[in-house]
Amino acid sequence: MRGEVPEGFYQTPLCAQTVRDGDDLVVIAYGAMVHAALEAAAEIEEASVRVLDLRSLVPLDERAILDAVHDCAKVVIVDEANYTCAAGAQVASLIAQYGYEDLDGPVVRVATPDVPIPFSPSLERAVLPSAERIRDACRELLAY
C-alpha cells in the first residue's frame, strides 16, 4: 500500500485502532490483511462490520480486542500466517479465555492453510486469505 508520507518526525502508537466502525461483527486483522478486511467489509451490505487493526502484536492491545468482542459479539480473525501457532491463534485464545461470555457464535479464523507458501504468485494468491474468503466467513458467521 502506497501513499503520502508526512515530512518530519511522527509516531504511530502501538495500540489497536478501529479503522471501520460497525456493531454486528468485528474483523480483527493486522498488516496487509487489514486492507483485505476493509475490502470485504465494504462488500457486506446486510450488516454493520467493524474492522480492528491490531497494528502491533507485541505489545498486543488486549483491551481493544475484548472491547470489540463485547460490542459486536461476533468475531472473524484474519491472519496471513498459517492456522497453527500464529498470532490469530493467540487472539482467539485471548477471546476464549476472557471474552467468551460476550460471544454470540464461534470465533471464526481466516488464515493460510498449514502448507508451505508456493513460489508461484498465482498459487500464493490461492492460499493466502483474500477479501472474498473474509467476506464469505463474515456472511457465514452473520447467518449463525
Short mmCIF file of C-alpha atoms in Angstrom, two decimals:
data_model
loop_
_atom_site.label_atom_id
_atom_site.label_comp_id
_atom_site.label_asym_id
_atom_site.label_seq_id
_atom_site.Cartn_x
_atom_site.Cartn_y
_atom_site.Cartn_z
CA MET A 1 0.00 0.00 0.00
CA ARG A 2 1.47 3.28 -1.06
CA GLY A 3 0.60 6.78 -0.08
CA GLU A 4 1.89 10.09 1.12
CA VAL A 5 4.39 10.02 3.97
CA PRO A 6 4.33 13.09 6.21
CA GLU A 7 7.56 15.04 6.43
CA GLY A 8 9.29 15.38 9.74
CA PHE A 9 9.04 13.30 12.89
CA TYR A 10 5.86 11.36 13.60
CA GLN A 11 4.89 8.41 15.75
CA THR A 12 2.42 5.56 15.36
CA PRO A 13 1.08 4.39 18.71
CA LEU A 14 1.44 0.66 19.36
CA CYS A 15 -2.23 0.17 20.12
CA ALA A 16 -5.08 -1.24 18.08
CA GLN A 17 -7.17 1.13 16.01
CA THR A 18 -10.71 0.79 14.72
CA VAL A 19 -10.40 1.59 11.02
CA ARG A 20 -14.06 0.93 10.22
CA ASP A 21 -16.99 1.24 12.60
CA GLY A 22 -19.69 -1.37 12.97
CA ASP A 23 -21.58 -3.25 15.65
CA ASP A 24 -22.83 -6.54 14.13
CA LEU A 25 -19.45 -8.23 13.67
CA VAL A 26 -15.77 -7.37 14.13
CA VAL A 27 -12.98 -8.44 11.80
CA ILE A 28 -9.64 -8.41 13.63
CA ALA A 29 -6.56 -8.20 11.40
CA TYR A 30 -3.06 -6.76 11.13
CA GLY A 31 -0.67 -5.78 8.36
CA ALA A 32 -1.75 -6.35 4.77
CA MET A 33 -4.82 -8.26 5.90
CA VAL A 34 -6.36 -5.03 7.21
CA HIS A 35 -6.77 -3.88 3.60
CA ALA A 36 -8.37 -7.18 2.60
CA ALA A 37 -10.67 -6.95 5.63
CA LEU A 38 -11.73 -3.42 4.69
CA GLU A 39 -12.47 -4.55 1.14
CA ALA A 40 -14.55 -7.47 2.42
CA ALA A 41 -16.42 -5.32 4.95
CA ALA A 42 -17.34 -2.81 2.24
CA GLU A 43 -18.99 -5.62 0.25
CA ILE A 44 -21.23 -6.72 3.14
CA GLU A 45 -24.31 -4.55 2.89
CA GLU A 46 -26.56 -6.63 5.12
CA ALA A 47 -24.63 -5.90 8.32
CA SER A 48 -22.50 -3.32 10.08
CA VAL A 49 -18.93 -4.69 10.10
CA ARG A 50 -16.19 -3.20 12.27
CA VAL A 51 -12.54 -3.67 11.31
CA LEU A 52 -9.97 -3.60 14.10
CA ASP A 53 -6.34 -3.11 13.02
CA LEU A 54 -4.10 -4.60 15.72
CA ARG A 55 -1.11 -2.52 14.47
CA SER A 56 1.18 -4.40 16.87
CA LEU A 57 1.43 -7.98 18.09
CA VAL A 58 3.88 -7.21 20.89
CA PRO A 59 2.50 -5.44 22.77
CA LEU A 60 -0.91 -6.88 21.93
CA ASP A 61 -3.76 -4.48 22.71
CA GLU A 62 -5.88 -6.99 24.62
CA ARG A 63 -8.29 -4.34 25.93
CA ALA A 64 -9.18 -3.17 22.41
CA ILE A 65 -9.78 -6.77 21.29
CA LEU A 66 -12.01 -7.59 24.25
CA ASP A 67 -13.90 -4.30 23.93
CA ALA A 68 -14.60 -5.06 20.25
CA VAL A 69 -15.81 -8.56 21.15
CA HIS A 70 -18.08 -7.09 23.84
CA ASP A 71 -19.52 -4.53 21.40
CA CYS A 72 -20.04 -6.84 18.40
CA ALA A 73 -20.44 -10.40 19.82
CA LYS A 74 -19.33 -11.99 16.52
CA VAL A 75 -15.63 -12.23 15.59
CA VAL A 76 -13.65 -13.08 12.47
CA ILE A 77 -9.86 -13.13 12.89
CA VAL A 78 -7.79 -12.72 9.73
CA ASP A 79 -4.16 -13.80 9.73
CA GLU A 80 -1.82 -14.10 6.75
CA ALA A 81 0.21 -16.68 8.65
CA ASN A 82 -0.68 -20.37 8.92
CA TYR A 83 -3.53 -21.53 11.14
CA THR A 84 -1.21 -23.33 13.56
CA CYS A 85 0.80 -21.33 16.08
CA ALA A 86 0.11 -17.93 14.52
CA ALA A 87 -0.90 -14.59 16.04
CA GLY A 88 -4.53 -15.27 15.09
CA ALA A 89 -4.48 -18.33 17.34
CA GLN A 90 -3.26 -16.17 20.23
CA VAL A 91 -6.06 -13.66 19.63
CA ALA A 92 -8.61 -16.50 19.53
CA SER A 93 -7.17 -17.88 22.77
CA LEU A 94 -7.46 -14.48 24.44
CA ILE A 95 -11.11 -14.21 23.39
CA ALA A 96 -11.83 -17.77 24.55
CA GLN A 97 -10.28 -17.10 27.94
CA TYR A 98 -11.63 -13.63 28.71
CA GLY A 99 -14.38 -12.78 26.22
CA TYR A 100 -16.37 -15.98 25.73
CA GLU A 101 -19.42 -14.69 27.61
CA ASP A 102 -19.78 -11.87 25.10
CA LEU A 103 -19.77 -14.15 22.05
CA ASP A 104 -22.89 -14.86 20.03
CA GLY A 105 -21.32 -17.50 17.82
CA PRO A 106 -17.99 -19.24 17.26
CA VAL A 107 -14.76 -17.33 16.71
CA VAL A 108 -14.01 -17.77 13.00
CA ARG A 109 -10.46 -17.65 11.66
CA VAL A 110 -9.42 -16.95 8.09
CA ALA A 111 -5.76 -17.87 7.65
CA THR A 112 -3.31 -19.57 5.35
CA PRO A 113 -3.61 -23.37 5.40
CA ASP A 114 -0.78 -25.25 7.10
CA VAL A 115 1.21 -25.67 3.88
CA PRO A 116 4.45 -24.19 2.58
CA ILE A 117 3.84 -20.92 0.73
CA PRO A 118 4.09 -21.62 -3.02
CA PHE A 119 6.69 -19.76 -5.09
CA SER A 120 4.31 -19.06 -7.97
CA PRO A 121 2.40 -15.77 -7.46
CA SER A 122 -0.88 -17.31 -8.67
CA LEU A 123 -0.52 -20.27 -6.30
CA GLU A 124 0.47 -17.93 -3.47
CA ARG A 125 -2.72 -15.90 -4.02
CA ALA A 126 -4.68 -19.16 -3.89
CA VAL A 127 -3.57 -19.99 -0.34
CA LEU A 128 -3.39 -16.54 1.27
CA PRO A 129 -6.54 -15.03 2.79
CA SER A 130 -8.46 -12.90 0.31
CA ALA A 131 -11.25 -10.36 0.58
CA GLU A 132 -13.56 -13.00 -0.89
CA ARG A 133 -12.69 -15.60 1.78
CA ILE A 134 -13.07 -12.97 4.51
CA ARG A 135 -16.42 -11.83 3.12
CA ASP A 136 -17.69 -15.42 2.93
CA ALA A 137 -16.58 -16.12 6.52
CA CYS A 138 -18.34 -12.96 7.73
CA ARG A 139 -21.58 -13.83 5.94
CA GLU A 140 -21.50 -17.39 7.27
CA LEU A 141 -20.99 -16.14 10.83
CA LEU A 142 -23.72 -13.50 10.47
CA ALA A 143 -26.15 -16.25 9.45
CA TYR A 144 -25.20 -18.32 12.54
#
